[in-house]
Amino acid sequence: MKRIFLIGYMGSGKSAMGRMLAKHLDLDFIDLDAYIENKYRLSIAQIFELEGEKAFREKEKYCLEEVAEFENVVIATGGGAPCFYNNMELMNAKGKTIYLKLTAEHLSKRLAGSKPGLRPILQNKTGDELFRFIQEKLAEREKYYEQAHYIIEGSDKEIEDALLGLDL
Ligand code: S3P
């Protein structure tokens, strides 16, 4: 039985890499954000807007506990998921965790092109403001991310190759 969690900051490619890895290992793929949206019939942005971040984190934890029982899956988590409650501990106990580690420069370039309103945490920041925000948040979150069983970093291609080379 395999259960793999991909973690990392917004824009690190967890969903795309997760899909690719699931296909490669012949496992199912679950995107935790999409799972939350389906369960509550609200978009992530709507949950933040209507109920606030605390309520979102509670729903996220509840859904993480559910998907952490699924078997033979690759699960891409939201960027904040490992940093609240005992979520990181839970993922490490329930499966293999992989941190996709990108620099703040790389992330801000990738996120600069993302759809406005899609990621409420970024509040439509752009340019230098976006870069500084990511740099600060990443510094806070790294202590959680770095608890992962595997840490892979580099360019998109290097991350893809490293993922496919892991003995999971
Ligand atoms: C968040 C990341 C998002 C989503 C929510 C909060 C965060 O997921 O869960 O908007 O706090 O970093 P992605 O990392 O998939 O964008």
mmCIF file with all atom_site columns, C-alpha atoms and ligand atoms in Angstrom:
data_model
loop_
_atom_site.group_PDB
_atom_site.id
_atom_site.type_symbol
_atom_site.label_atom_id
_atom_site.label_alt_id
_atom_site.label_comp_id
_atom_site.label_asym_id
_atom_site.label_entity_id
_atom_site.label_seq_id
_atom_site.pdbx_PDB_ins_code
_atom_site.Cartn_x
_atom_site.Cartn_y
_atom_site.Cartn_z
_atom_site.occupancy
_atom_site.B_iso_or_equiv
_atom_site.pdbx_formal_charge
_atom_site.auth_seq_id
_atom_site.auth_comp_id
_atom_site.auth_asym_id
_atom_site.auth_atom_id
_atom_site.pdbx_PDB_model_num
ATOM   1   C CA . MET A 1 1   ? 0.000   0.000  0.000   1.00 0.00 ? 1   MET A CA 1
ATOM   2   C CA . LYS A 1 2   ? 1.316   3.387  -0.956  1.00 0.00 ? 2   LYS A CA 1
ATOM   3   C CA . ARG A 1 3   ? 0.189   6.786  0.302   1.00 0.00 ? 3   ARG A CA 1
ATOM   4   C CA . ILE A 1 4   ? 2.232   9.776  -0.768  1.00 0.00 ? 4   ILE A CA 1
ATOM   5   C CA . PHE A 1 5   ? 1.744   13.415 0.242   1.00 0.00 ? 5   PHE A CA 1
ATOM   6   C CA . LEU A 1 6   ? 3.212   16.264 -1.790  1.00 0.00 ? 6   LEU A CA 1
ATOM   7   C CA . ILE A 1 7   ? 3.765   19.409 0.204   1.00 0.00 ? 7   ILE A CA 1
ATOM   8   C CA . GLY A 1 8   ? 5.216   22.847 -0.488  1.00 0.00 ? 8   GLY A CA 1
ATOM   9   C CA . TYR A 1 9   ? 4.378   26.484 -1.032  1.00 0.00 ? 9   TYR A CA 1
ATOM   10  C CA . MET A 1 10  ? 1.669   27.691 -3.430  1.00 0.00 ? 10  MET A CA 1
ATOM   11  C CA . GLY A 1 11  ? 2.858   27.497 -7.002  1.00 0.00 ? 11  GLY A CA 1
ATOM   12  C CA . SER A 1 12  ? 5.457   24.803 -6.366  1.00 0.00 ? 12  SER A CA 1
ATOM   13  C CA . GLY A 1 13  ? 3.728   22.445 -8.790  1.00 0.00 ? 13  GLY A CA 1
ATOM   14  C CA . LYS A 1 14  ? 2.250   19.972 -6.289  1.00 0.00 ? 14  LYS A CA 1
ATOM   15  C CA . SER A 1 15  ? -0.857  19.284 -8.373  1.00 0.00 ? 15  SER A CA 1
ATOM   16  C CA . ALA A 1 16  ? 0.901   18.866 -11.727 1.00 0.00 ? 16  ALA A CA 1
ATOM   17  C CA . MET A 1 17  ? 3.745   16.820 -10.229 1.00 0.00 ? 17  MET A CA 1
ATOM   18  C CA . GLY A 1 18  ? 1.273   14.817 -8.136  1.00 0.00 ? 18  GLY A CA 1
ATOM   19  C CA . ARG A 1 19  ? -0.731  13.869 -11.209 1.00 0.00 ? 19  ARG A CA 1
ATOM   20  C CA . MET A 1 20  ? 2.447   12.890 -13.024 1.00 0.00 ? 20  MET A CA 1
ATOM   21  C CA . LEU A 1 21  ? 3.724   10.813 -10.086 1.00 0.00 ? 21  LEU A CA 1
ATOM   22  C CA . ALA A 1 22  ? 0.368   9.085  -9.601  1.00 0.00 ? 22  ALA A CA 1
ATOM   23  C CA . LYS A 1 23  ? 0.331   8.086  -13.260 1.00 0.00 ? 23  LYS A CA 1
ATOM   24  C CA . HIS A 1 24  ? 3.918   6.856  -13.075 1.00 0.00 ? 24  HIS A CA 1
ATOM   25  C CA . LEU A 1 25  ? 3.238   4.723  -9.973  1.00 0.00 ? 25  LEU A CA 1
ATOM   26  C CA . ASP A 1 26  ? -0.239  3.699  -11.116 1.00 0.00 ? 26  ASP A CA 1
ATOM   27  C CA . LEU A 1 27  ? -1.909  5.263  -8.065  1.00 0.00 ? 27  LEU A CA 1
ATOM   28  C CA . ASP A 1 28  ? -4.979  7.479  -7.707  1.00 0.00 ? 28  ASP A CA 1
ATOM   29  C CA . PHE A 1 29  ? -4.495  11.222 -7.438  1.00 0.00 ? 29  PHE A CA 1
ATOM   30  C CA . ILE A 1 30  ? -6.249  13.526 -4.972  1.00 0.00 ? 30  ILE A CA 1
ATOM   31  C CA . ASP A 1 31  ? -5.911  17.288 -4.787  1.00 0.00 ? 31  ASP A CA 1
ATOM   32  C CA . LEU A 1 32  ? -6.832  18.304 -1.232  1.00 0.00 ? 32  LEU A CA 1
ATOM   33  C CA . ASP A 1 33  ? -8.115  21.757 -2.264  1.00 0.00 ? 33  ASP A CA 1
ATOM   34  C CA . ALA A 1 34  ? -10.395 20.185 -4.896  1.00 0.00 ? 34  ALA A CA 1
ATOM   35  C CA . TYR A 1 35  ? -11.560 17.615 -2.325  1.00 0.00 ? 35  TYR A CA 1
ATOM   36  C CA . ILE A 1 36  ? -12.502 20.449 0.088   1.00 0.00 ? 36  ILE A CA 1
ATOM   37  C CA . GLU A 1 37  ? -14.302 22.359 -2.681  1.00 0.00 ? 37  GLU A CA 1
ATOM   38  C CA . ASN A 1 38  ? -16.327 19.275 -3.651  1.00 0.00 ? 38  ASN A CA 1
ATOM   39  C CA . LYS A 1 39  ? -17.207 18.380 -0.103  1.00 0.00 ? 39  LYS A CA 1
ATOM   40  C CA . TYR A 1 40  ? -18.460 21.830 0.912   1.00 0.00 ? 40  TYR A CA 1
ATOM   41  C CA . ARG A 1 41  ? -19.682 22.904 -2.538  1.00 0.00 ? 41  ARG A CA 1
ATOM   42  C CA . LEU A 1 42  ? -17.739 26.163 -2.186  1.00 0.00 ? 42  LEU A CA 1
ATOM   43  C CA . SER A 1 43  ? -14.536 27.369 -3.806  1.00 0.00 ? 43  SER A CA 1
ATOM   44  C CA . ILE A 1 44  ? -11.495 27.899 -1.559  1.00 0.00 ? 44  ILE A CA 1
ATOM   45  C CA . ALA A 1 45  ? -11.833 31.655 -2.204  1.00 0.00 ? 45  ALA A CA 1
ATOM   46  C CA . GLN A 1 46  ? -15.503 31.546 -1.110  1.00 0.00 ? 46  GLN A CA 1
ATOM   47  C CA . ILE A 1 47  ? -14.649 29.696 2.110   1.00 0.00 ? 47  ILE A CA 1
ATOM   48  C CA . PHE A 1 48  ? -12.038 32.358 2.965   1.00 0.00 ? 48  PHE A CA 1
ATOM   49  C CA . GLU A 1 49  ? -14.434 35.164 2.069   1.00 0.00 ? 49  GLU A CA 1
ATOM   50  C CA . LEU A 1 50  ? -17.548 33.821 3.803   1.00 0.00 ? 50  LEU A CA 1
ATOM   51  C CA . GLU A 1 51  ? -16.040 32.068 6.812   1.00 0.00 ? 51  GLU A CA 1
ATOM   52  C CA . GLY A 1 52  ? -12.448 33.287 7.208   1.00 0.00 ? 52  GLY A CA 1
ATOM   53  C CA . GLU A 1 53  ? -9.119  31.486 7.351   1.00 0.00 ? 53  GLU A CA 1
ATOM   54  C CA . LYS A 1 54  ? -9.704  29.746 10.686  1.00 0.00 ? 54  LYS A CA 1
ATOM   55  C CA . ALA A 1 55  ? -12.798 27.971 9.345   1.00 0.00 ? 55  ALA A CA 1
ATOM   56  C CA . PHE A 1 56  ? -10.884 27.045 6.197   1.00 0.00 ? 56  PHE A CA 1
ATOM   57  C CA . ARG A 1 57  ? -8.059  25.512 8.275   1.00 0.00 ? 57  ARG A CA 1
ATOM   58  C CA . GLU A 1 58  ? -10.582 23.449 10.253  1.00 0.00 ? 58  GLU A CA 1
ATOM   59  C CA . LYS A 1 59  ? -12.162 22.121 7.053   1.00 0.00 ? 59  LYS A CA 1
ATOM   60  C CA . GLU A 1 60  ? -8.721  21.470 5.605   1.00 0.00 ? 60  GLU A CA 1
ATOM   61  C CA . LYS A 1 61  ? -7.712  19.438 8.663   1.00 0.00 ? 61  LYS A CA 1
ATOM   62  C CA . TYR A 1 62  ? -10.956 17.457 8.616   1.00 0.00 ? 62  TYR A CA 1
ATOM   63  C CA . CYS A 1 63  ? -10.530 16.634 4.923   1.00 0.00 ? 63  CYS A CA 1
ATOM   64  C CA . LEU A 1 64  ? -6.856  15.787 5.368   1.00 0.00 ? 64  LEU A CA 1
ATOM   65  C CA . GLU A 1 65  ? -7.800  13.258 8.043   1.00 0.00 ? 65  GLU A CA 1
ATOM   66  C CA . GLU A 1 66  ? -10.276 11.698 5.598   1.00 0.00 ? 66  GLU A CA 1
ATOM   67  C CA . VAL A 1 67  ? -7.936  11.453 2.631   1.00 0.00 ? 67  VAL A CA 1
ATOM   68  C CA . ALA A 1 68  ? -5.133  10.200 4.889   1.00 0.00 ? 68  ALA A CA 1
ATOM   69  C CA . GLU A 1 69  ? -7.117  6.951  5.175   1.00 0.00 ? 69  GLU A CA 1
ATOM   70  C CA . PHE A 1 70  ? -7.289  6.404  1.397   1.00 0.00 ? 70  PHE A CA 1
ATOM   71  C CA . GLU A 1 71  ? -5.008  3.738  -0.008  1.00 0.00 ? 71  GLU A CA 1
ATOM   72  C CA . ASN A 1 72  ? -2.730  3.770  -3.016  1.00 0.00 ? 72  ASN A CA 1
ATOM   73  C CA . VAL A 1 73  ? -2.936  7.488  -3.571  1.00 0.00 ? 73  VAL A CA 1
ATOM   74  C CA . VAL A 1 74  ? -0.811  10.514 -4.251  1.00 0.00 ? 74  VAL A CA 1
ATOM   75  C CA . ILE A 1 75  ? -2.255  13.511 -2.392  1.00 0.00 ? 75  ILE A CA 1
ATOM   76  C CA . ALA A 1 76  ? -1.312  17.087 -3.311  1.00 0.00 ? 76  ALA A CA 1
ATOM   77  C CA . THR A 1 77  ? -1.976  19.294 -0.275  1.00 0.00 ? 77  THR A CA 1
ATOM   78  C CA . GLY A 1 78  ? -2.574  23.050 -0.082  1.00 0.00 ? 78  GLY A CA 1
ATOM   79  C CA . GLY A 1 79  ? 0.474   25.184 0.719   1.00 0.00 ? 79  GLY A CA 1
ATOM   80  C CA . GLY A 1 80  ? -0.657  25.902 4.281   1.00 0.00 ? 80  GLY A CA 1
ATOM   81  C CA . ALA A 1 81  ? -1.809  22.402 5.208   1.00 0.00 ? 81  ALA A CA 1
ATOM   82  C CA . PRO A 1 82  ? 1.441   21.157 6.827   1.00 0.00 ? 82  PRO A CA 1
ATOM   83  C CA . CYS A 1 83  ? 1.691   24.301 8.972   1.00 0.00 ? 83  CYS A CA 1
ATOM   84  C CA . PHE A 1 84  ? -1.490  23.981 11.068  1.00 0.00 ? 84  PHE A CA 1
ATOM   85  C CA . TYR A 1 85  ? -2.480  21.690 13.933  1.00 0.00 ? 85  TYR A CA 1
ATOM   86  C CA . ASN A 1 86  ? -0.598  18.375 13.871  1.00 0.00 ? 86  ASN A CA 1
ATOM   87  C CA . ASN A 1 87  ? -1.124  17.968 10.112  1.00 0.00 ? 87  ASN A CA 1
ATOM   88  C CA . MET A 1 88  ? 2.545   17.424 9.303   1.00 0.00 ? 88  MET A CA 1
ATOM   89  C CA . GLU A 1 89  ? 2.872   14.779 12.005  1.00 0.00 ? 89  GLU A CA 1
ATOM   90  C CA . LEU A 1 90  ? -0.265  13.072 10.703  1.00 0.00 ? 90  LEU A CA 1
ATOM   91  C CA . MET A 1 91  ? 1.029   12.973 7.118   1.00 0.00 ? 91  MET A CA 1
ATOM   92  C CA . ASN A 1 92  ? 4.412   11.655 8.207   1.00 0.00 ? 92  ASN A CA 1
ATOM   93  C CA . ALA A 1 93  ? 2.710   8.910  10.216  1.00 0.00 ? 93  ALA A CA 1
ATOM   94  C CA . LYS A 1 94  ? 0.224   7.955  7.501   1.00 0.00 ? 94  LYS A CA 1
ATOM   95  C CA . GLY A 1 95  ? 2.507   7.919  4.485   1.00 0.00 ? 95  GLY A CA 1
ATOM   96  C CA . LYS A 1 96  ? 5.569   9.264  2.709   1.00 0.00 ? 96  LYS A CA 1
ATOM   97  C CA . THR A 1 97  ? 5.881   13.034 2.510   1.00 0.00 ? 97  THR A CA 1
ATOM   98  C CA . ILE A 1 98  ? 7.738   14.903 -0.211  1.00 0.00 ? 98  ILE A CA 1
ATOM   99  C CA . TYR A 1 99  ? 8.547   18.620 -0.059  1.00 0.00 ? 99  TYR A CA 1
ATOM   100 C CA . LEU A 1 100 ? 8.846   20.328 -3.443  1.00 0.00 ? 100 LEU A CA 1
ATOM   101 C CA . LYS A 1 101 ? 11.293  23.054 -2.519  1.00 0.00 ? 101 LYS A CA 1
ATOM   102 C CA . LEU A 1 102 ? 11.446  26.093 -4.783  1.00 0.00 ? 102 LEU A CA 1
ATOM   103 C CA . THR A 1 103 ? 13.120  29.420 -4.036  1.00 0.00 ? 103 THR A CA 1
ATOM   104 C CA . ALA A 1 104 ? 11.068  32.559 -3.323  1.00 0.00 ? 104 ALA A CA 1
ATOM   105 C CA . GLU A 1 105 ? 12.325  33.958 -6.667  1.00 0.00 ? 105 GLU A CA 1
ATOM   106 C CA . HIS A 1 106 ? 11.133  30.926 -8.600  1.00 0.00 ? 106 HIS A CA 1
ATOM   107 C CA . LEU A 1 107 ? 7.786   30.825 -6.768  1.00 0.00 ? 107 LEU A CA 1
ATOM   108 C CA . SER A 1 108 ? 7.058   34.503 -7.278  1.00 0.00 ? 108 SER A CA 1
ATOM   109 C CA . LYS A 1 109 ? 7.742   34.168 -11.009 1.00 0.00 ? 109 LYS A CA 1
ATOM   110 C CA . ARG A 1 110 ? 5.375   31.224 -11.232 1.00 0.00 ? 110 ARG A CA 1
ATOM   111 C CA . LEU A 1 111 ? 2.687   32.847 -9.080  1.00 0.00 ? 111 LEU A CA 1
ATOM   112 C CA . ALA A 1 112 ? 2.870   36.206 -10.857 1.00 0.00 ? 112 ALA A CA 1
ATOM   113 C CA . GLY A 1 113 ? 1.059   34.627 -13.795 1.00 0.00 ? 113 GLY A CA 1
ATOM   114 C CA . SER A 1 114 ? -1.670  32.915 -11.771 1.00 0.00 ? 114 SER A CA 1
ATOM   115 C CA . LYS A 1 115 ? -5.316  33.907 -11.972 1.00 0.00 ? 115 LYS A CA 1
ATOM   116 C CA . PRO A 1 116 ? -6.257  36.835 -9.698  1.00 0.00 ? 116 PRO A CA 1
ATOM   117 C CA . GLY A 1 117 ? -8.614  35.786 -6.919  1.00 0.00 ? 117 GLY A CA 1
ATOM   118 C CA . LEU A 1 118 ? -7.687  32.116 -7.127  1.00 0.00 ? 118 LEU A CA 1
ATOM   119 C CA . ARG A 1 119 ? -5.396  32.209 -4.096  1.00 0.00 ? 119 ARG A CA 1
ATOM   120 C CA . PRO A 1 120 ? -6.935  34.353 -1.350  1.00 0.00 ? 120 PRO A CA 1
ATOM   121 C CA . ILE A 1 121 ? -3.740  34.285 0.759   1.00 0.00 ? 121 ILE A CA 1
ATOM   122 C CA . LEU A 1 122 ? -1.879  36.275 -1.897  1.00 0.00 ? 122 LEU A CA 1
ATOM   123 C CA . GLN A 1 123 ? -4.614  38.937 -2.093  1.00 0.00 ? 123 GLN A CA 1
ATOM   124 C CA . ASN A 1 124 ? -3.672  39.793 -5.668  1.00 0.00 ? 124 ASN A CA 1
ATOM   125 C CA . LYS A 1 125 ? -0.168  40.959 -4.731  1.00 0.00 ? 125 LYS A CA 1
ATOM   126 C CA . THR A 1 126 ? 2.199   41.487 -7.643  1.00 0.00 ? 126 THR A CA 1
ATOM   127 C CA . GLY A 1 127 ? 5.839   42.313 -8.347  1.00 0.00 ? 127 GLY A CA 1
ATOM   128 C CA . ASP A 1 128 ? 8.111   43.123 -5.452  1.00 0.00 ? 128 ASP A CA 1
ATOM   129 C CA . GLU A 1 129 ? 5.296   43.005 -2.922  1.00 0.00 ? 129 GLU A CA 1
ATOM   130 C CA . LEU A 1 130 ? 4.512   39.427 -4.000  1.00 0.00 ? 130 LEU A CA 1
ATOM   131 C CA . PHE A 1 131 ? 8.177   38.425 -3.801  1.00 0.00 ? 131 PHE A CA 1
ATOM   132 C CA . ARG A 1 132 ? 8.638   39.873 -0.309  1.00 0.00 ? 132 ARG A CA 1
ATOM   133 C CA . PHE A 1 133 ? 5.426   38.277 0.942   1.00 0.00 ? 133 PHE A CA 1
ATOM   134 C CA . ILE A 1 134 ? 6.492   34.850 -0.327  1.00 0.00 ? 134 ILE A CA 1
ATOM   135 C CA . GLN A 1 135 ? 9.972   35.243 1.119   1.00 0.00 ? 135 GLN A CA 1
ATOM   136 C CA . GLU A 1 136 ? 8.555   36.048 4.547   1.00 0.00 ? 136 GLU A CA 1
ATOM   137 C CA . LYS A 1 137 ? 5.918   33.277 4.531   1.00 0.00 ? 137 LYS A CA 1
ATOM   138 C CA . LEU A 1 138 ? 8.353   30.713 3.256   1.00 0.00 ? 138 LEU A CA 1
ATOM   139 C CA . ALA A 1 139 ? 10.732  31.519 6.109   1.00 0.00 ? 139 ALA A CA 1
ATOM   140 C CA . GLU A 1 140 ? 7.879   30.896 8.580   1.00 0.00 ? 140 GLU A CA 1
ATOM   141 C CA . ARG A 1 141 ? 6.651   27.733 6.901   1.00 0.00 ? 141 ARG A CA 1
ATOM   142 C CA . GLU A 1 142 ? 9.940   26.042 6.108   1.00 0.00 ? 142 GLU A CA 1
ATOM   143 C CA . LYS A 1 143 ? 10.261  24.502 9.579   1.00 0.00 ? 143 LYS A CA 1
ATOM   144 C CA . TYR A 1 144 ? 7.147   22.474 8.817   1.00 0.00 ? 144 TYR A CA 1
ATOM   145 C CA . TYR A 1 145 ? 7.961   21.669 5.202   1.00 0.00 ? 145 TYR A CA 1
ATOM   146 C CA . GLU A 1 146 ? 11.436  20.491 6.139   1.00 0.00 ? 146 GLU A CA 1
ATOM   147 C CA . GLN A 1 147 ? 10.012  17.742 8.327   1.00 0.00 ? 147 GLN A CA 1
ATOM   148 C CA . ALA A 1 148 ? 9.149   15.857 5.117   1.00 0.00 ? 148 ALA A CA 1
ATOM   149 C CA . HIS A 1 149 ? 10.686  12.448 4.480   1.00 0.00 ? 149 HIS A CA 1
ATOM   150 C CA . TYR A 1 150 ? 12.062  13.666 1.149   1.00 0.00 ? 150 TYR A CA 1
ATOM   151 C CA . ILE A 1 151 ? 13.042  17.161 0.048   1.00 0.00 ? 151 ILE A CA 1
ATOM   152 C CA . ILE A 1 152 ? 13.551  17.763 -3.638  1.00 0.00 ? 152 ILE A CA 1
ATOM   153 C CA . GLU A 1 153 ? 14.593  21.001 -5.231  1.00 0.00 ? 153 GLU A CA 1
ATOM   154 C CA . GLY A 1 154 ? 15.786  22.591 -8.419  1.00 0.00 ? 154 GLY A CA 1
ATOM   155 C CA . SER A 1 155 ? 14.272  23.462 -11.756 1.00 0.00 ? 155 SER A CA 1
ATOM   156 C CA . ASP A 1 156 ? 10.947  21.967 -12.876 1.00 0.00 ? 156 ASP A CA 1
ATOM   157 C CA . LYS A 1 157 ? 12.795  19.309 -14.882 1.00 0.00 ? 157 LYS A CA 1
ATOM   158 C CA . GLU A 1 158 ? 15.133  18.458 -11.997 1.00 0.00 ? 158 GLU A CA 1
ATOM   159 C CA . ILE A 1 159 ? 12.183  18.111 -9.627  1.00 0.00 ? 159 ILE A CA 1
ATOM   160 C CA . GLU A 1 160 ? 10.346  15.878 -12.082 1.00 0.00 ? 160 GLU A CA 1
ATOM   161 C CA . ASP A 1 161 ? 13.408  13.653 -12.586 1.00 0.00 ? 161 ASP A CA 1
ATOM   162 C CA . ALA A 1 162 ? 14.090  13.458 -8.836  1.00 0.00 ? 162 ALA A CA 1
ATOM   163 C CA . LEU A 1 163 ? 10.465  12.517 -8.141  1.00 0.00 ? 163 LEU A CA 1
ATOM   164 C CA . LEU A 1 164 ? 10.520  9.744  -10.723 1.00 0.00 ? 164 LEU A CA 1
ATOM   165 C CA . GLY A 1 165 ? 13.783  8.465  -9.251  1.00 0.00 ? 165 GLY A CA 1
ATOM   166 C CA . LEU A 1 166 ? 12.551  8.161  -5.648  1.00 0.00 ? 166 LEU A CA 1
ATOM   167 C CA . ASP A 1 167 ? 12.164  4.674  -4.238  1.00 0.00 ? 167 ASP A CA 1
ATOM   168 C CA . LEU A 1 168 ? 8.676   5.132  -2.799  1.00 0.00 ? 168 LEU A CA 1
HETATM 169 C C1 . S3P B 2 .   ? -2.941  28.127 0.747   1.00 0.00 ? 1   S3P B C1 1
HETATM 170 C C2 . S3P B 2 .   ? -2.652  27.429 -0.397  1.00 0.00 ? 1   S3P B C2 1
HETATM 171 C C3 . S3P B 2 .   ? -3.690  27.015 -1.362  1.00 0.00 ? 1   S3P B C3 1
HETATM 172 C C4 . S3P B 2 .   ? -5.049  26.843 -0.667  1.00 0.00 ? 1   S3P B C4 1
HETATM 173 C C5 . S3P B 2 .   ? -5.401  28.069 0.103   1.00 0.00 ? 1   S3P B C5 1
HETATM 174 C C6 . S3P B 2 .   ? -4.345  28.439 1.155   1.00 0.00 ? 1   S3P B C6 1
HETATM 175 C C7 . S3P B 2 .   ? -1.831  28.556 1.652   1.00 0.00 ? 1   S3P B C7 1
HETATM 176 O O1 . S3P B 2 .   ? -3.306  25.806 -1.991  1.00 0.00 ? 1   S3P B O1 1
HETATM 177 O O2 . S3P B 2 .   ? -5.059  25.719 0.157   1.00 0.00 ? 1   S3P B O2 1
HETATM 178 O O3 . S3P B 2 .   ? -5.590  29.098 -0.813  1.00 0.00 ? 1   S3P B O3 1
HETATM 179 O O4 . S3P B 2 .   ? -2.078  28.944 2.789   1.00 0.00 ? 1   S3P B O4 1
HETATM 180 O O5 . S3P B 2 .   ? -0.644  28.463 1.210   1.00 0.00 ? 1   S3P B O5 1
HETATM 181 P P1 . S3P B 2 .   ? -2.172  25.685 -3.165  1.00 0.00 ? 1   S3P B P1 1
HETATM 182 O O6 . S3P B 2 .   ? -0.854  25.539 -2.478  1.00 0.00 ? 1   S3P B O6 1
HETATM 183 O O7 . S3P B 2 .   ? -2.576  24.441 -3.875  1.00 0.00 ? 1   S3P B O7 1
HETATM 184 O O8 . S3P B 2 .   ? -2.276  26.916 -4.007  1.00 0.00 ? 1   S3P B O8 1
#
